Coordinates of C-alpha atoms in Angstrom, one line a residue:
M10 CA 104.0 107.3 74.9
K11 CA 101.4 110.0 75.5
K12 CA 101.3 111.1 71.8
A13 CA 100.9 107.4 70.7
L14 CA 97.9 106.9 73.1
L15 CA 96.2 110.1 71.9
S16 CA 96.8 109.2 68.2
A17 CA 95.3 105.7 68.8
A18 CA 92.3 107.3 70.6
C19 CA 91.5 109.6 67.7
L20 CA 91.7 106.8 65.2
L21 CA 89.4 104.6 67.2
A22 CA 86.9 107.4 67.8
I23 CA 86.6 108.0 64.0
A24 CA 86.4 104.3 63.2
F25 CA 83.9 103.2 65.8
P26 CA 81.5 106.1 66.9
V27 CA 79.1 105.5 69.7
H28 CA 75.4 105.2 68.8
G29 CA 72.5 106.3 71.0
D30 CA 71.7 109.4 72.9
V31 CA 72.6 108.6 76.5
R32 CA 72.2 111.5 78.9
A33 CA 73.1 111.2 82.6
I34 CA 74.6 113.0 85.6
Y35 CA 76.7 111.0 88.0
T36 CA 78.6 111.5 91.3
L37 CA 81.4 109.3 92.6
L38 CA 83.3 108.9 95.9
E39 CA 86.1 106.4 96.1
S40 CA 88.6 105.8 98.8
E41 CA 91.1 103.0 99.2
S42 CA 94.0 102.6 101.6
Y43 CA 96.5 99.8 102.4
S44 CA 99.3 99.4 104.9
E45 CA 101.4 96.3 104.8
I46 CA 103.1 96.7 108.1
A47 CA 100.4 97.9 110.5
P48 CA 96.7 99.0 110.7
I49 CA 96.0 102.1 108.8
K50 CA 95.0 103.9 112.0
Q51 CA 98.4 103.1 113.5
L52 CA 100.2 104.4 110.4
L53 CA 98.3 107.6 110.6
D54 CA 99.2 107.9 114.3
D55 CA 102.9 107.9 113.5
L56 CA 103.2 104.1 114.1
K57 CA 102.5 104.6 117.8
G58 CA 101.2 101.3 119.2
P59 CA 102.0 97.6 119.2
A60 CA 104.8 96.0 117.2
F61 CA 104.2 95.8 113.4
D62 CA 104.6 93.2 110.7
R63 CA 107.3 93.1 108.0
G64 CA 106.5 95.0 104.8
D65 CA 107.5 97.7 102.4
L66 CA 104.4 99.3 101.1
A67 CA 101.6 101.7 102.0
F68 CA 99.3 103.7 99.8
T69 CA 96.0 105.6 99.6
H70 CA 93.9 106.9 96.8
N71 CA 90.9 109.2 97.4
Q72 CA 88.7 110.9 94.8
F73 CA 85.4 112.8 94.7
E74 CA 83.9 113.4 91.3
I75 CA 80.8 114.8 89.6
G76 CA 80.1 114.6 85.9
E77 CA 77.7 114.6 83.0
R78 CA 77.5 112.3 80.0
R79 CA 75.8 113.3 76.7
G80 CA 76.0 110.6 74.1
S81 CA 79.6 109.7 73.4
W82 CA 81.1 112.5 75.5
E83 CA 81.5 112.9 79.3
V84 CA 82.9 115.8 81.3
S85 CA 83.7 115.8 85.0
A86 CA 85.3 117.8 87.8
F87 CA 87.1 116.1 90.6
L88 CA 89.3 116.4 93.8
R89 CA 91.9 113.7 94.5
Y90 CA 94.5 112.9 97.2
D91 CA 97.1 110.2 96.6
Y92 CA 100.0 108.8 98.5
L93 CA 102.3 105.9 97.6
L94 CA 105.0 105.1 100.2
E95 CA 107.7 102.5 99.5
F96 CA 110.3 101.7 102.2
S97 CA 112.6 99.0 103.5
N98 CA 111.6 97.0 106.6
D99 CA 114.7 98.4 108.4
T100 CA 113.4 102.0 107.7
A101 CA 110.0 101.0 109.3
E102 CA 111.8 99.6 112.3
L103 CA 113.7 102.8 112.9
A104 CA 110.6 104.9 112.5
Y105 CA 108.7 102.6 114.9
A106 CA 111.5 102.8 117.5
D107 CA 111.7 106.6 117.2
K108 CA 107.9 107.1 117.6
N109 CA 107.5 104.6 120.5
D110 CA 110.7 105.4 122.4
K111 CA 112.2 102.0 121.8
E112 CA 116.0 101.4 122.1
L113 CA 117.6 100.2 118.9
E114 CA 119.3 96.9 118.6
K115 CA 123.1 97.3 119.0
Q116 CA 125.7 96.0 116.6
R117 CA 123.4 96.0 113.6
N118 CA 123.4 97.4 110.1
Y119 CA 120.1 99.0 109.0
Q120 CA 119.6 99.3 105.2
L121 CA 117.5 102.5 104.8
Y122 CA 115.2 103.2 101.8
L123 CA 112.2 105.6 101.7
E124 CA 110.5 106.7 98.5
P125 CA 107.2 108.7 98.8
N126 CA 105.0 109.9 95.9
H127 CA 102.3 112.2 97.1
L128 CA 99.8 114.4 95.2
R129 CA 96.8 116.6 96.2
A130 CA 95.0 118.0 93.2
K131 CA 91.8 119.2 91.6
G132 CA 91.0 118.8 88.0
L133 CA 88.8 118.3 85.0
G134 CA 88.1 115.1 83.0
L135 CA 87.0 114.7 79.4
A136 CA 86.0 111.2 78.2
Y137 CA 84.8 109.6 74.9
Y138 CA 82.9 106.3 74.6
I139 CA 83.5 104.1 71.6
D140 CA 81.3 101.1 70.6
L141 CA 83.4 98.2 69.3
P142 CA 82.2 95.0 67.5
A143 CA 80.6 92.1 69.4
N144 CA 79.0 94.1 72.2
S145 CA 82.4 95.5 73.3
H146 CA 83.2 99.1 74.2
L147 CA 86.0 101.4 75.1
K148 CA 86.2 104.6 77.1
L149 CA 89.1 107.0 76.7
R150 CA 89.6 109.8 79.2
A151 CA 92.1 112.7 79.5
N152 CA 92.5 114.5 82.9
Y153 CA 93.8 117.9 83.5
L154 CA 95.4 118.2 87.0
R155 CA 95.9 121.4 89.0
A156 CA 98.2 120.1 91.7
E157 CA 98.5 121.8 95.1
A158 CA 100.7 119.5 97.2
L159 CA 103.8 117.4 96.3
T160 CA 106.2 114.9 97.9
D161 CA 108.4 113.0 95.5
G162 CA 112.0 111.7 96.1
T163 CA 114.2 109.2 97.9
L164 CA 116.1 108.6 101.1
R165 CA 118.8 105.9 100.8
G166 CA 121.7 104.8 102.9
Q167 CA 123.0 102.7 105.8
L168 CA 122.9 103.1 109.6
R169 CA 125.1 101.0 111.9
T170 CA 124.4 100.9 115.6
L171 CA 127.5 100.4 117.8
D172 CA 127.8 100.1 121.5
D173 CA 128.5 103.7 122.1
R174 CA 127.5 105.5 118.9
V175 CA 125.7 105.3 115.6
E176 CA 127.4 105.5 112.2
A177 CA 125.3 106.8 109.3
D178 CA 125.8 107.4 105.6
L179 CA 122.5 108.7 104.3
V180 CA 121.6 110.5 101.0
L181 CA 118.4 112.5 100.7
D182 CA 117.1 114.0 97.5
Y183 CA 113.4 115.0 97.4
N184 CA 110.9 117.6 96.2
Y185 CA 108.1 118.8 98.4
S186 CA 105.5 121.4 99.2
R187 CA 105.9 120.6 102.9
D188 CA 109.2 119.4 104.3
A189 CA 108.3 116.5 106.6
L190 CA 111.9 115.5 107.3
L191 CA 114.0 118.7 108.0
K192 CA 111.1 121.1 108.7
R193 CA 111.9 123.7 106.1
E194 CA 109.4 126.5 106.0
E195 CA 106.4 125.6 103.9
E196 CA 105.7 127.6 100.7
N197 CA 102.7 127.7 98.3
M198 CA 103.2 126.3 94.9
R199 CA 101.2 124.8 92.0
G200 CA 101.8 122.2 89.4
N201 CA 100.0 121.4 86.1
G202 CA 99.7 118.1 84.4
L203 CA 97.8 115.5 82.4
S204 CA 96.9 111.9 82.9
I205 CA 95.2 109.3 80.7
D206 CA 92.6 106.7 81.7
I207 CA 91.3 103.8 79.7
D208 CA 88.4 101.4 80.3
L209 CA 87.9 98.4 78.0
H210 CA 85.1 95.8 78.0
W211 CA 85.7 93.0 75.5
Q212 CA 83.0 90.3 75.0
F213 CA 85.3 87.8 73.3
A214 CA 82.8 84.8 73.7
R215 CA 79.1 84.4 74.5
Q216 CA 79.7 83.8 78.2
W217 CA 83.2 85.2 78.6
S218 CA 84.4 88.8 78.8
L219 CA 87.6 90.8 79.7
D220 CA 87.5 94.1 81.5
I221 CA 90.5 96.4 81.9
A222 CA 90.4 99.7 83.9
A223 CA 93.6 101.6 83.8
R224 CA 94.1 104.8 85.8
D225 CA 97.0 107.2 85.3
L226 CA 98.2 104.9 82.5
A227 CA 100.3 107.8 81.3
S228 CA 100.8 110.9 83.4
E229 CA 103.1 113.9 84.0
I230 CA 102.8 116.9 86.3
R231 CA 105.2 119.7 85.9
W232 CA 106.3 121.9 88.8
N233 CA 108.2 125.1 88.4
D234 CA 110.5 126.4 91.1
V235 CA 109.5 123.7 93.5
T236 CA 111.3 123.5 96.9
Y237 CA 113.8 120.6 97.2
T238 CA 116.5 119.3 99.4
R239 CA 119.6 117.3 98.5
A240 CA 121.5 116.4 101.6
T241 CA 123.8 113.9 103.3
A242 CA 124.0 112.8 107.0
I243 CA 127.2 111.4 108.3
S244 CA 128.2 109.7 111.5
N245 CA 128.9 112.8 113.5
T246 CA 125.2 113.9 113.1
V247 CA 123.7 110.8 114.6
S248 CA 124.4 109.5 118.2
Y249 CA 122.7 108.2 121.3
D250 CA 121.1 110.5 124.0
D251 CA 121.6 110.0 127.7
D252 CA 118.7 107.5 127.8
G253 CA 120.2 105.3 125.2
F254 CA 117.8 106.3 122.4
I255 CA 118.9 107.4 118.9
D256 CA 119.5 111.2 118.6
V257 CA 119.6 112.7 115.1
K258 CA 121.0 116.2 114.9
P259 CA 119.4 118.5 112.3
T260 CA 122.7 119.5 110.8
V261 CA 122.4 119.4 107.0
S262 CA 125.3 119.0 104.6
G263 CA 123.9 119.7 101.2
I264 CA 121.6 122.0 99.2
E265 CA 118.2 123.5 99.8
G266 CA 116.8 125.4 96.9
Y267 CA 114.3 125.6 94.0
R268 CA 114.1 123.6 90.8
D269 CA 111.7 122.5 88.0
H270 CA 110.4 118.9 88.6
S271 CA 108.4 116.4 86.6
Q272 CA 106.2 114.1 88.7
T273 CA 104.8 110.8 87.4
L274 CA 101.9 109.1 89.2
P275 CA 101.9 105.3 89.9
R276 CA 99.7 103.4 87.4
R277 CA 96.6 101.7 88.9
I278 CA 95.3 98.9 86.6
A279 CA 92.5 96.3 87.2
T280 CA 92.1 93.4 84.8
T281 CA 89.1 91.1 85.3
L282 CA 88.2 87.9 83.4
S283 CA 84.5 87.0 83.9
H284 CA 82.3 84.0 83.1
Q285 CA 78.5 84.2 82.9
W286 CA 77.7 80.9 84.5
R287 CA 74.0 81.3 84.4
S288 CA 71.7 84.1 83.3
N289 CA 71.8 85.7 86.8
V290 CA 75.1 84.3 88.2
A291 CA 78.7 85.2 87.2
F292 CA 82.2 84.4 88.4
S293 CA 85.4 86.4 87.9
A294 CA 89.1 86.4 88.5
G295 CA 91.0 89.6 88.6
L296 CA 94.5 91.1 89.0
R297 CA 94.8 94.6 90.3
S298 CA 98.1 96.5 90.3
V299 CA 99.3 99.6 92.1
D300 CA 102.6 100.6 90.5
K301 CA 104.6 97.3 90.5
Y302 CA 102.6 95.6 93.3
L303 CA 100.0 92.9 92.4
F304 CA 96.8 92.0 94.1
P305 CA 94.9 88.9 92.8
Q306 CA 91.1 88.8 93.4
L307 CA 88.2 86.3 93.1
K308 CA 84.6 87.4 92.9
A309 CA 81.1 86.1 92.5
S310 CA 78.0 88.1 91.5
W311 CA 74.3 87.4 91.1
V312 CA 71.1 89.3 90.3
Q313 CA 68.1 88.9 92.6
A314 CA 64.8 91.0 92.5
G315 CA 66.4 93.6 90.3
T316 CA 69.5 94.1 92.5
Q317 CA 73.0 92.9 91.7
W318 CA 75.0 91.6 94.6
Q319 CA 78.7 90.8 94.7
L320 CA 81.1 89.0 97.1
G321 CA 84.8 88.6 96.7
V322 CA 88.2 88.2 98.3
D323 CA 91.5 89.9 97.7
I324 CA 94.1 87.1 98.1
E325 CA 97.2 89.3 98.8
Q326 CA 95.5 91.7 101.2
Q327 CA 93.4 88.9 102.8
A328 CA 90.4 91.2 102.5
L329 CA 86.7 90.5 101.9
M330 CA 84.8 92.5 99.3
F331 CA 81.1 93.3 99.2
G332 CA 79.1 95.1 96.5
V333 CA 75.5 96.1 95.7
N334 CA 74.1 97.8 92.6
Y335 CA 70.4 98.9 92.6
Q336 CA 68.8 101.4 90.2
G337 CA 71.9 103.5 89.6
L338 CA 73.2 103.3 93.1
K339 CA 76.4 101.3 93.5
V340 CA 78.2 100.6 96.8
D341 CA 81.4 98.6 97.1
L342 CA 83.2 97.9 100.4
E343 CA 86.5 96.1 101.1
S344 CA 88.2 95.4 104.4
D345 CA 90.4 92.8 106.1
A346 CA 89.0 93.4 109.6
F347 CA 85.6 93.9 111.2
K348 CA 86.9 96.6 113.5
P349 CA 88.0 99.7 111.6
D350 CA 90.9 100.4 114.0
D351 CA 92.4 96.9 113.0
A352 CA 92.1 97.3 109.3
K353 CA 95.2 97.2 107.1
T354 CA 93.0 97.3 104.0
F355 CA 90.0 99.5 103.6
G356 CA 88.1 100.5 100.4
L357 CA 84.8 102.3 99.9
R358 CA 83.3 103.3 96.6
L359 CA 79.9 105.1 96.3
S360 CA 78.4 106.2 93.0
Y361 CA 75.0 107.2 91.7
Q362 CA 73.8 107.9 88.2
W363 CA 70.7 110.0 87.3
L364 CA 69.4 109.2 83.8
L365 CA 68.0 112.3 82.1

């Protein structure tokens, strides 16, 4: 997959070189977070607070970047922090009960599933711009990642609450730099990897265009001698305490050790179909994906007094979007609540470009 993408990129670069001598320095700060079950602040506070909604997804992506473009080439340096957390609703209920001292419902089967994918890294990017026919263009970018933090694995199983005890059959298999579950002593480690980004603008008709922005379209980060745990929990390690709350004993039946691990980052892809309704007004419909999760969007933009404005809505996240672009400064904001403490969705993107 990666070799095929690189080969295609080289062929396109030879066939359609970029003309002109663009020189610019830019800086970028982007942050987006989403929690399906509870406000982001409550999730960061270990779910302490009011009862939450049903759901199975939470994620965050944060990146700071500075770079320079000269003609067809662009180089950049960046810091990034990513976390994708998939889980069953039963797992969220158990976590909420534990953090808020709530008694579990008796005579019930809980289906447990938890799959985190976390990365903290710094890196370098190298991009190439390609002019295509009909005012279309393509940007290909390769990123080198020097990773410093990792969580990647799964927790699966069942937990049944009886009147006087809890029966559990859980299987844990995950790699980590910090053990959040069994509190194994933290160790320093490093990973190295690559990821591929692609941006395409296709002007397929006079008033119609298609934009695709793909991040981590292909990726692999290799970790050597990373700490891991493969363990099971059975019924005699889980019970109720004197107050009737669940009590999980830290007894581990399994393996703690070191192994090589290959981590793949979730793809983030945004596809937008735009129609230039008038010379200064455009409408667009988009579909954004994070891993296998889809988020449809609708937007309207217009230009007034040299400033581009944008309003939109994310249908799945029920969030409003606002953007402004003025003389190289771009600001984009997204939220589903006016009070930050109530927001399940929050996105902020700031960028500025200095032409040289």
